[in-house]
Coordinates of C-alpha atoms and ligand atoms in Angstrom, one line a residue:
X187 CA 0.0 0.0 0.0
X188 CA 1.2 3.6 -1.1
X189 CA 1.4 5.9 1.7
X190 CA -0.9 9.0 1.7
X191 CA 2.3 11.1 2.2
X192 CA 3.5 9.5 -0.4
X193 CA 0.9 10.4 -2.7
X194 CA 0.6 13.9 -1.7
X195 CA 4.3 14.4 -2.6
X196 CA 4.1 12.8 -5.8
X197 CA 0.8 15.4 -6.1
X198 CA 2.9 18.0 -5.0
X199 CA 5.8 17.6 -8.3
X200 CA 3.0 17.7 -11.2
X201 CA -0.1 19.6 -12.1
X202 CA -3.8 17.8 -11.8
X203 CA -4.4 15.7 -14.5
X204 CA -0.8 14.1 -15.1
X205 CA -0.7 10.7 -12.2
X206 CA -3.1 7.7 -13.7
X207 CA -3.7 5.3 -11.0
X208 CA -6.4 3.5 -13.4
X209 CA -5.3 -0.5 -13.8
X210 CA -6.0 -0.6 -17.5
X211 CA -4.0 2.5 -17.9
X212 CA -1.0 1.2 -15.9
X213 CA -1.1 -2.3 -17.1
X214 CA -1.0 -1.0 -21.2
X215 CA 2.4 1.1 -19.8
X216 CA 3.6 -2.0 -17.9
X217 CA 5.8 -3.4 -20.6
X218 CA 7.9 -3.4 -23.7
X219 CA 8.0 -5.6 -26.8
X220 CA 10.3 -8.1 -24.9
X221 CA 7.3 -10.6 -24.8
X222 CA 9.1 -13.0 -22.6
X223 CA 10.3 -10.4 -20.4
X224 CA 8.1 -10.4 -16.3
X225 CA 6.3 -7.3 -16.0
X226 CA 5.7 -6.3 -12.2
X227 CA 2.5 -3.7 -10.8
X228 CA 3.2 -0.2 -10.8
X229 CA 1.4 2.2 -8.1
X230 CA 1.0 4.8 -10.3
X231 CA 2.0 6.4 -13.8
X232 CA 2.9 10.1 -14.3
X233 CA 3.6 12.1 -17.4
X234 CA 5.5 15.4 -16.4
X235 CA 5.5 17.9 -18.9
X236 CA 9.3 19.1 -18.3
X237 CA 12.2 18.8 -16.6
X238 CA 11.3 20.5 -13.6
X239 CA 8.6 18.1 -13.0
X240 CA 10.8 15.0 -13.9
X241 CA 13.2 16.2 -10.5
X242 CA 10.2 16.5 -8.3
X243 CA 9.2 13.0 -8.7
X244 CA 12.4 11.5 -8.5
X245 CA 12.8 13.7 -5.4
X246 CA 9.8 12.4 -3.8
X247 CA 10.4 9.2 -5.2
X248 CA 13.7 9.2 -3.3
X249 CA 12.2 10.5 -0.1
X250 CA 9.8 7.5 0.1
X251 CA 12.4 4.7 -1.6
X252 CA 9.5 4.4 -4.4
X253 CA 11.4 2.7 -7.5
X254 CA 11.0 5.0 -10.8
X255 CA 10.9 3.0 -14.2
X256 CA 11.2 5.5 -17.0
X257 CA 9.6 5.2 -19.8
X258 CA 10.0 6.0 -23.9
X259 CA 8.2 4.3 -26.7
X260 CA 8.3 0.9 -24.9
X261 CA 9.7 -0.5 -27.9
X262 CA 12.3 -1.8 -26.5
X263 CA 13.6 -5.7 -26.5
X264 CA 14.8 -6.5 -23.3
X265 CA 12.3 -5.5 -20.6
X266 CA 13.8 -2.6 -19.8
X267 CA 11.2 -0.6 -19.9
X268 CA 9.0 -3.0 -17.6
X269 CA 7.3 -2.3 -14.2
X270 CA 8.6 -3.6 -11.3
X271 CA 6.3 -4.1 -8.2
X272 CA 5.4 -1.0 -6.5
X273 CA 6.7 1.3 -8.9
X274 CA 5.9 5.1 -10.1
X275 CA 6.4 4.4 -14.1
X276 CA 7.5 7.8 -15.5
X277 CA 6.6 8.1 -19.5
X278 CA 8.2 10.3 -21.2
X279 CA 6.9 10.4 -24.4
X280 CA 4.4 13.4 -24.2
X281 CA 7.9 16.2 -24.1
X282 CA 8.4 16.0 -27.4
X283 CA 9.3 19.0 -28.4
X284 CA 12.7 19.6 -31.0
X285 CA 13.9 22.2 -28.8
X286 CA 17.0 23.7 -31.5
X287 CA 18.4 22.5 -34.6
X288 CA 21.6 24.3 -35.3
X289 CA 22.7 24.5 -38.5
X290 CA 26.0 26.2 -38.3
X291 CA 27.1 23.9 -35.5
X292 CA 25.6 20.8 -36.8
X293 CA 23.3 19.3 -33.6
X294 CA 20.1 19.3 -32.0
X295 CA 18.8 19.7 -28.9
X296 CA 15.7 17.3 -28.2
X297 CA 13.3 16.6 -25.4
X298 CA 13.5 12.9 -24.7
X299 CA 10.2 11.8 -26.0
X300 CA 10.9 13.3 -29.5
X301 CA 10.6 10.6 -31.8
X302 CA 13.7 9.2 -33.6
X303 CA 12.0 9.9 -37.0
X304 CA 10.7 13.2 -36.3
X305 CA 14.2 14.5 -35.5
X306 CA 15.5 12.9 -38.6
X307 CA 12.9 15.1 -40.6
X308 CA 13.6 17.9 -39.0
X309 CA 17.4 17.9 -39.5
X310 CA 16.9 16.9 -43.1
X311 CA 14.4 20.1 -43.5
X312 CA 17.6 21.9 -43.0
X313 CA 20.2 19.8 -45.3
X314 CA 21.3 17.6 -42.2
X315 CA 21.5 14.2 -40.8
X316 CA 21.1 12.2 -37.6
X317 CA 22.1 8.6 -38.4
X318 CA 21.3 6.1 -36.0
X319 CA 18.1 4.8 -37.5
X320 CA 16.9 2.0 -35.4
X321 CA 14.0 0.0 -37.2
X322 CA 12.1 0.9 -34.8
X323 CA 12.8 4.6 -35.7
X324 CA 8.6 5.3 -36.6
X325 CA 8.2 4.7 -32.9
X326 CA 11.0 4.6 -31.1
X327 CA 12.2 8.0 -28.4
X328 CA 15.6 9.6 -28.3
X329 CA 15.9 9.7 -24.8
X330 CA 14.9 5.9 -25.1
X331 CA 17.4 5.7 -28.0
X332 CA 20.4 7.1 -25.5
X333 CA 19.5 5.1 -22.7
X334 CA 19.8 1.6 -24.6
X335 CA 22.4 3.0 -27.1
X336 CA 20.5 2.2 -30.1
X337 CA 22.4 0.8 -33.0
X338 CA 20.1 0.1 -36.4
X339 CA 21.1 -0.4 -40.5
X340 CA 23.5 2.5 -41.0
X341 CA 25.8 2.0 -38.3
X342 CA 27.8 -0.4 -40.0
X343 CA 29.3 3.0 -41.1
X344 CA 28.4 5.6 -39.3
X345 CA 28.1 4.0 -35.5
X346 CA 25.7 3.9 -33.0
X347 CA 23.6 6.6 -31.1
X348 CA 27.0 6.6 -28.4
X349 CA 28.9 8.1 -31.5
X350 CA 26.5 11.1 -31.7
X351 CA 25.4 12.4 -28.2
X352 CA 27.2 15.3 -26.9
X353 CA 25.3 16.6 -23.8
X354 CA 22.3 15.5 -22.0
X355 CA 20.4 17.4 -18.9
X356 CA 19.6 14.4 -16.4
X357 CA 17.6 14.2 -12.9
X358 CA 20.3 11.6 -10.6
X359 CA 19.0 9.7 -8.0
X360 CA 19.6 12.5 -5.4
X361 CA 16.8 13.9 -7.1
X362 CA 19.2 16.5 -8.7
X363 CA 18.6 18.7 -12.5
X364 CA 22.3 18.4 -13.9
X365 CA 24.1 18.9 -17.4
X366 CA 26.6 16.9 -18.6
X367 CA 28.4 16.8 -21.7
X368 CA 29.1 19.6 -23.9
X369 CA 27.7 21.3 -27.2
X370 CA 31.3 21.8 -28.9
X371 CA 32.7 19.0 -31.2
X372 CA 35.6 18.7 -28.5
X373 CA 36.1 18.4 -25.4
X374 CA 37.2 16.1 -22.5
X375 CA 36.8 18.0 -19.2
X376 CA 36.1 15.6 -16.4
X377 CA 35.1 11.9 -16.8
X378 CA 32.6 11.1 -20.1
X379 CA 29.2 11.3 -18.1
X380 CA 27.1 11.8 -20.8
X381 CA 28.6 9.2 -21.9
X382 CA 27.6 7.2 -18.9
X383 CA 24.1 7.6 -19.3
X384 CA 24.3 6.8 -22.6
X385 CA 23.0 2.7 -22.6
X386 CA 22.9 2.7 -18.6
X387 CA 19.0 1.8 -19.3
X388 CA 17.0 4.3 -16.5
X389 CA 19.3 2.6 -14.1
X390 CA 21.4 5.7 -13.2
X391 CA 18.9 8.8 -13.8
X392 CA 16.4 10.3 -16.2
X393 CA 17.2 11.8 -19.1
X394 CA 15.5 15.0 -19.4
X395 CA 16.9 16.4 -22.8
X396 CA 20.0 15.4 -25.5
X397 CA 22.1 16.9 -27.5
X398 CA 22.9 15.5 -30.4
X399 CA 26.2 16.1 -33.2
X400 CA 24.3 15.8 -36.9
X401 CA 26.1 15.2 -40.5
X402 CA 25.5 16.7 -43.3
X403 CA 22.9 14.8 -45.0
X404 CA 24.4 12.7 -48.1
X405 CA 24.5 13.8 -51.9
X406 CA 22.4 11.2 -54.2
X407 CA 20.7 7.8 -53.3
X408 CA 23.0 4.9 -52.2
X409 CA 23.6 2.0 -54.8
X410 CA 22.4 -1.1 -53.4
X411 CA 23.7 -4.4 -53.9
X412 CA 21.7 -7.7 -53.1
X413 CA 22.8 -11.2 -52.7
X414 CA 21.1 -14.6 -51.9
X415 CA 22.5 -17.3 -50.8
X416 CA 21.5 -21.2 -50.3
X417 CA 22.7 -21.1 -46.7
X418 CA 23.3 -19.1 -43.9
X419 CA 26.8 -20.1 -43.5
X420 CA 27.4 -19.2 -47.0
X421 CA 25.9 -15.8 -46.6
X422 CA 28.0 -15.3 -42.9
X423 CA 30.6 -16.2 -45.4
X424 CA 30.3 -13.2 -47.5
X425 CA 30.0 -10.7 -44.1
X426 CA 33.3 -12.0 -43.3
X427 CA 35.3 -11.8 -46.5
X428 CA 33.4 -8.2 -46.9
X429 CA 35.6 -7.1 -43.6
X430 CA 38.1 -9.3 -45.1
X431 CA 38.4 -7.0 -47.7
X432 CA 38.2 -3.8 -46.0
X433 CA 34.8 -2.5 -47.7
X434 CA 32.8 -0.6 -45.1
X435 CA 29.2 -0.6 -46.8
X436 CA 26.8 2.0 -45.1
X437 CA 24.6 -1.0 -44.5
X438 CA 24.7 -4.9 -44.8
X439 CA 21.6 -6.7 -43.8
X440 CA 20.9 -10.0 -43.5
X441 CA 17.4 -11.9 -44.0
X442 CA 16.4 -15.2 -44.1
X443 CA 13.2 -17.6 -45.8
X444 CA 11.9 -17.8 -42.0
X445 CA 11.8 -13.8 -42.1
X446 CA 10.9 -13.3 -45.5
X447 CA 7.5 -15.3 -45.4
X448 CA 6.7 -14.0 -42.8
X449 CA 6.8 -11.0 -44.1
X450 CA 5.2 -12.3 -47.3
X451 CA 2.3 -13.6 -45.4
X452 CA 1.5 -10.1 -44.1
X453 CA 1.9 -7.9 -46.8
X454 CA 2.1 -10.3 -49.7
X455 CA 5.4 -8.7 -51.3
X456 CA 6.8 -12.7 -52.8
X457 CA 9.6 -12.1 -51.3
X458 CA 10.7 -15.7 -50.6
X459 CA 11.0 -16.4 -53.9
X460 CA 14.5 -14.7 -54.3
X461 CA 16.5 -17.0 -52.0
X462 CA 16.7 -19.2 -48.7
X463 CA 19.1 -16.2 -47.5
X464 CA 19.5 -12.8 -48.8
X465 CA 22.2 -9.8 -47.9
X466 CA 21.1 -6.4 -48.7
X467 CA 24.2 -4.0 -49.3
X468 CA 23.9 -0.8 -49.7
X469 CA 27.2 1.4 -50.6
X470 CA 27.3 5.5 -50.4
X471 CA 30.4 6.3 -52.3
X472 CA 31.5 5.4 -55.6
X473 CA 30.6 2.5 -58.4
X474 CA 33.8 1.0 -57.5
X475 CA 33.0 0.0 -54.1
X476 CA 29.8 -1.3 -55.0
X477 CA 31.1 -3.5 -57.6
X478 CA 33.9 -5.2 -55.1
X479 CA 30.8 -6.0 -52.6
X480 CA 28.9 -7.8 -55.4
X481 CA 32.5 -9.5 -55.9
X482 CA 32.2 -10.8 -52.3
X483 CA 29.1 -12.2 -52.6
X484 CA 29.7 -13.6 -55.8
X485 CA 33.1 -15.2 -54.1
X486 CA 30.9 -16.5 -51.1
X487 CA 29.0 -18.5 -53.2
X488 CA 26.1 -16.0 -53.9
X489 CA 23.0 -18.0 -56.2
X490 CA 22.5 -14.8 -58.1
X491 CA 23.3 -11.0 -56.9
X492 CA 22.5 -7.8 -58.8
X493 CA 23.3 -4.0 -58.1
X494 CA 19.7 -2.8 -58.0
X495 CA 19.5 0.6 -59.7
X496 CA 15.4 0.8 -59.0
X497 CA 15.2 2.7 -55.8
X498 CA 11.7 1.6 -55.3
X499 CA 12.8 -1.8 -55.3
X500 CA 15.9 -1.2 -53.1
X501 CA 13.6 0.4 -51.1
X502 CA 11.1 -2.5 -50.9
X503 CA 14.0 -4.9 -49.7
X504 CA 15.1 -3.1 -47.0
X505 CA 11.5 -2.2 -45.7
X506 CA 11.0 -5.8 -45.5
X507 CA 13.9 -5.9 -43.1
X508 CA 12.2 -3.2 -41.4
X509 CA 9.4 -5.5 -40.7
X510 CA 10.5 -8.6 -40.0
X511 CA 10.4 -8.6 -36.8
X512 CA 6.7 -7.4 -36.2
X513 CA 6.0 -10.2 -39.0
X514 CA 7.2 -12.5 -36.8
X515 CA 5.3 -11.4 -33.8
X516 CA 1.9 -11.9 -35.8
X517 CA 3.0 -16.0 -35.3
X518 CA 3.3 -16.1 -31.4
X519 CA 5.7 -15.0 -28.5
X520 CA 9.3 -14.2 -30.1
X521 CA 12.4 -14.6 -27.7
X522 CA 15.0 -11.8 -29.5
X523 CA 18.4 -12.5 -29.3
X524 CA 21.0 -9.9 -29.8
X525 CA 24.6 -11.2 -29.7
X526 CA 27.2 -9.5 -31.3
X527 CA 30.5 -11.4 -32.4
X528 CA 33.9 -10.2 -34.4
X529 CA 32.9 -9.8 -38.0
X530 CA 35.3 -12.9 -39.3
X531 CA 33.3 -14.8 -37.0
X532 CA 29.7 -14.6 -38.5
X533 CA 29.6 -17.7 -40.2
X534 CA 30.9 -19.9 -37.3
X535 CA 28.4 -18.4 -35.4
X536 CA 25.6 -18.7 -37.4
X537 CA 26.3 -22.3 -37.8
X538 CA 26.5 -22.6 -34.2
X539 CA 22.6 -21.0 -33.8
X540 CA 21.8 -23.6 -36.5
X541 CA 22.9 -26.3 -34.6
X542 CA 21.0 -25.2 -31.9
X543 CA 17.8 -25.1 -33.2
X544 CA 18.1 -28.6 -34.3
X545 CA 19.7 -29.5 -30.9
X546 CA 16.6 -27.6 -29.1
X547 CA 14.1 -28.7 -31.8
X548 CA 12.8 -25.0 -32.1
X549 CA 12.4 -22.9 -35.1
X550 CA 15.1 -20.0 -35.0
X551 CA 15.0 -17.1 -37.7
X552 CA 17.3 -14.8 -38.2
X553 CA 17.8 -11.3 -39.4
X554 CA 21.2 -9.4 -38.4
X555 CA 22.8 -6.3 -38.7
X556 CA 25.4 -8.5 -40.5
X557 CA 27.7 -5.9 -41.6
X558 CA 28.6 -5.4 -37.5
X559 CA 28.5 -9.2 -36.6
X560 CA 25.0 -8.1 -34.9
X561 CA 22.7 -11.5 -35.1
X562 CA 19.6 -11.3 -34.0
X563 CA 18.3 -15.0 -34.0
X564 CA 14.6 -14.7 -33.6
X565 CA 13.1 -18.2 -31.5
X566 CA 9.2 -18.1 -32.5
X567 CA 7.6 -20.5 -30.2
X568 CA 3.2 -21.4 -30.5
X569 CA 1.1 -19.6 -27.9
X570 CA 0.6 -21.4 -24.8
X571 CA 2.9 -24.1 -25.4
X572 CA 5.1 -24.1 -22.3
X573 CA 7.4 -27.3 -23.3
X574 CA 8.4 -25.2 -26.3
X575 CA 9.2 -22.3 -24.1
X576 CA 11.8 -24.3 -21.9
X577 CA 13.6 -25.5 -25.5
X578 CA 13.4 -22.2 -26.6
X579 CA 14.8 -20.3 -23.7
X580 CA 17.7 -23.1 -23.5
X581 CA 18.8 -22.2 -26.7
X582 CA 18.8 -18.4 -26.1
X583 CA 20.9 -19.1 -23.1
X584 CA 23.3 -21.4 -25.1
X585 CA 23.4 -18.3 -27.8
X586 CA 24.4 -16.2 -25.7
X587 CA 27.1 -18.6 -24.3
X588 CA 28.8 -19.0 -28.0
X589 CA 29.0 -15.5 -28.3
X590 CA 30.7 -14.8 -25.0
X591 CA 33.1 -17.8 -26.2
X592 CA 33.4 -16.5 -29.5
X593 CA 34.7 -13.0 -28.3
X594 CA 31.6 -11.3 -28.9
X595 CA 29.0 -10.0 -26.7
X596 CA 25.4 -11.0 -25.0
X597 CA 23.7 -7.6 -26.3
X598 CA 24.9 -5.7 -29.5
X599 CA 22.0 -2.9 -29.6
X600 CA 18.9 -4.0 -27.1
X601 CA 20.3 -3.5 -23.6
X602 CA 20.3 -6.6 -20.9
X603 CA 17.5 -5.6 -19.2
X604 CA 15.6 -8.8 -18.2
X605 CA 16.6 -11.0 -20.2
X606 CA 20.5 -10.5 -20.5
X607 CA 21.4 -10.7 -16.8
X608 CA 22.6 -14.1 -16.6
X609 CA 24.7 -13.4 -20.0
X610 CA 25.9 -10.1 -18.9
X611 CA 27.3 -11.6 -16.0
X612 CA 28.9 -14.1 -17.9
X613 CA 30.7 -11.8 -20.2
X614 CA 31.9 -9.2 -17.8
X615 CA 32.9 -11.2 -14.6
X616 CA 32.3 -10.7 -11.1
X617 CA 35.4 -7.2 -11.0
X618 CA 33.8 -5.6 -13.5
X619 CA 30.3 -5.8 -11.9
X620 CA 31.5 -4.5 -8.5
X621 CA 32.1 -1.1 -10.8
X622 CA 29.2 -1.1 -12.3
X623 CA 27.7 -1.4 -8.5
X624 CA 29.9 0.9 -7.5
X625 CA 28.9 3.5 -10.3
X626 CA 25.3 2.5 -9.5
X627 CA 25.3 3.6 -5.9
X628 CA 27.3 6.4 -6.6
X629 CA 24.6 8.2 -9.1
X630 CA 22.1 6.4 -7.4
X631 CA 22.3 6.3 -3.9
X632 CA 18.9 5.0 -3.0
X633 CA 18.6 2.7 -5.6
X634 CA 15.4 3.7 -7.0
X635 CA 16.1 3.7 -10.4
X636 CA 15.0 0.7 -12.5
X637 CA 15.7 -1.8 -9.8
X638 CA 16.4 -5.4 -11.0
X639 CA 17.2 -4.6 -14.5
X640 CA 21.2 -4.9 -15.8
X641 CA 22.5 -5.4 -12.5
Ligands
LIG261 C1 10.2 -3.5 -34.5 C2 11.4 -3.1 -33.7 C3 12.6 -2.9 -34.3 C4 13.7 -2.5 -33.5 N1 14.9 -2.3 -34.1 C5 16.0 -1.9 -33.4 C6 17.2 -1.6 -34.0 O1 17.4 -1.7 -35.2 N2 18.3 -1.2 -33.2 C7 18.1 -1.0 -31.9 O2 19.1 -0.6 -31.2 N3 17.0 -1.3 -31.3 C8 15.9 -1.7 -32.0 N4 14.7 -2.0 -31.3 C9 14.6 -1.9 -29.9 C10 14.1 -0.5 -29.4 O3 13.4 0.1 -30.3 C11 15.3 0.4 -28.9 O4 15.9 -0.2 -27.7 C12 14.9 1.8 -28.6 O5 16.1 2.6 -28.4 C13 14.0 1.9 -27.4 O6 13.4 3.2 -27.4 P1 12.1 3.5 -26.6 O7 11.8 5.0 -26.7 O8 11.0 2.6 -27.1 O9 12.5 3.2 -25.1 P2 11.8 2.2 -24.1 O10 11.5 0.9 -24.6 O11 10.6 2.9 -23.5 O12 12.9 2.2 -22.9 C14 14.1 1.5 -23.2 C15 15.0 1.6 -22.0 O13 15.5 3.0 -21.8 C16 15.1 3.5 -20.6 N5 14.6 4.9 -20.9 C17 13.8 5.3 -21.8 N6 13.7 6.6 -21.8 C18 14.6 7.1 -20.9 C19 15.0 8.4 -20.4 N7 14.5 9.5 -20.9 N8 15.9 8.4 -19.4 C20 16.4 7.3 -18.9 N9 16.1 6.1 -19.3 C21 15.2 6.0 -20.3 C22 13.9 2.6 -20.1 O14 13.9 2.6 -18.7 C23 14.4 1.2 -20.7 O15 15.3 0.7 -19.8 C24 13.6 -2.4 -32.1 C25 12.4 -2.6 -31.5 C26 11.3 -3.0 -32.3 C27 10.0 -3.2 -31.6

């Protein structure tokens, strides 16, 4: 039970109108799209308007030891976002606003529930770009983009949301409004806080704004290159030998039959027709670099590649990466794995996630960031079919186990949140976690933010 000075505080930090205690209204803001992912009760959900408002809940949430889940989009893949008993869930997504887009300096300065689209529309209005494009970027938050450290298709190239945040304003656990960070393309006073925050998951504040550096956006469309392959070692085969080679494509995709008729089923595109495994390349400089990807594939054992010079088409292709995954979803509960292992290593480790759907007799299907060595093995299992479930989860664990063996990592892009803890552990060791603890409590003294989740 909440206490009533509890609630009064909480009262006290936001106008009437912005705490929902209604169960329905909780219980839609209770999770992410991590499916498998436990979702505890919140006590109540509050949507401040500003920053101001942000610090007086976490102050009163502080006060009374009330954990604070913060909230984006909820898109996210690893139950980051979800309840845990007793908690004030904080959403975010209602400050919205683009608060500056600076031209002259190249960045941005967002509220945290601006969409990641939205800001990439704006900065194109004025000739610029902001790269990390999650495919979840129609939805998806920036301040939820900075606290997983979203990756997506260009950063094969042009790196990961990490790569382009220069300053945040954040609300610690002391219940304190602080900057950190910079504006200026340079700088290094003090320790990289911003960079802190940046994938710490709620777990060490709220982010209450985020500066973003921007590019200039790029002259002409890309050329894209497609391949299909019979397997997906063969494919993993032409990821490798594209490092190999020293070709840095400003995206290389993979996706397989599994994915493909899926997404055929949905939206009918007959897309399954073109191979058991196809790589989508896509190459931003000259003719030359595109032709020595096709040469990869080729070399790899492609069945047929092309350069596609139909952007429409291009266009289709990588759209149906896009929505693979939500394809995928229409077919029952998906367990999303998100390892990450050295490029040369793709195909040993997609062999390895073969054998293990045959070992765990469950149906894995994969798309990947391949150009990265991102996999994200997809384990679909029926609805309601709880011996399924067990085999499934055995082989997510046993993923993640090859790809802390392989030198890679448990979580390329998603986070740990719920469902990388055991890996996480795994791959950093038990001195490494006593400074993430020691971090923790440090910035968050009481230990109300997003309790449970990473560490
Ligand atoms: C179809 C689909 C495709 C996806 N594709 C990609 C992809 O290509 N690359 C990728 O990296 N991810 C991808 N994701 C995962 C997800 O979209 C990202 O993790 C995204 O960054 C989450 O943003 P969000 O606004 O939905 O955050 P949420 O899911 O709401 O929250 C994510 C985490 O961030 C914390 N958080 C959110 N906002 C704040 C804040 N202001 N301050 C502090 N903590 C905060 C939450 O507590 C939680 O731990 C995909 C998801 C889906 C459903």
């Amino acid at each position: 039970m909440l206490g009533v000075s509890f609630l009064e505080a909480l009262a006290a930090a936001v106008p009437p109108g912005r705490i929902f205690r209604d169960a329905d209204i909780m219980a839609a803001h209770a999770r992410d799209q991590a499916a498998w992912a436990p979702a505890g009760r919140p006590v109540a959900l509050v949507r401040p308007q500003n920053p101001e408002q942000v610090r007086a809940v976490v102050a009163a949430c502080a006060e009374h030891r009330v954990p604070v889940v913060t909230r984006g989009a909820g898109t996210g893949l690893s139950g980051g976002a979800n309840a845990v008993d007793g908690c004030v869930l904080l959403a975010l997504d209602g400050m919205d606003r683009i608060l500056e887009v600076d031209e002259a300096e190249q960045l941005a300065v967002v509220q945290p529930g601006v969409v990641n689209d939205h800001l990439r529309a704006a900065a194109a209005e004025r000739g610029l770009w902001y790269p990390p494009d999650p495919a979840s970027s129609p939805w998806s938050t920036i301040g939820g983009n900075a606290a997983t450290n979203a990756g997506g298709v260009c950063c094969v190239k042009y790196g990961v949301t990490r790569d382009y945040v220069l300053g945040m304003q954040v609300v610690t656990g002391m219940g304190e409004l602080v900057r950190v960070g910079r504006r200026t393309r340079k700088g290094v006073a003090g320790y990289d806080l911003a960079g802190l925050f940046v994938g710490s998951e709620g777990t060490l504040g709220v982010i209450t704004e985020v500066t973003v550096r921007l590019l200039r956006l790029p002259e002409g469309p890309p050329k894209t290159v497609v391949g299909a392959f019979g397997s997906l070692v063969a494919a993993g085969r032409a990821v490798a030998a594209t490092a190999a080679a020293g070709i840095t494509p400003s995206a290389l995709e993979l996706v397989d039959r599994y994915c493909l008729r899926a997404v055929d089923d949905w939206k009918n595109m007959g897309l399954a027709d073109l191979g058991n495994v196809l790589l989508l390349g896509r190459v931003d400089t000259g003719d030359e670099e595109a032709a020595a990807l096709r040469a990869c594939f080729d070399e790899a054992g492609a069945t047929w590649s092309t350069r596609s010079t139909d952007a429409e088409e291009a266009e289709a292709l990588f759209s149906a990466r896009r929505l693979a995954y939500p394809a995928l979803e229409r077919l029952g509960p998906v367990l999303t794995e998100d390892v990450c292992v050295p490029r040369g290593l793709v195909p040993e480790m997609l062999a390895r996630i073969e054998a293990h759907a045959k070992a765990h007799a469950v149906h894995i299907a994969n798309i990947a960031h391949a150009g990265d060595g991102n996999l994200h093995p997809l384990i679909v299992v029926p609805e309601g079919d709880d011996e399924a479930r067990g085999r499934a989860q055995a082989a997510f664990e046993a993923i993640l186990d090859d790809a802390v063996a392989l030198g890679g990592t448990v979580t390329g892009e998603h986070g740990v949140g719920l469902l990388k803890k055991r890996g996480m552990r795994a791959e950093l060791g038990e001195d490494v976690l006593t400074l993430h603890r020691a971090i923790k409590a440090a910035l968050d003294p009481a230990g109300i933010f997003n309790p449970g989740k990473i560490i």
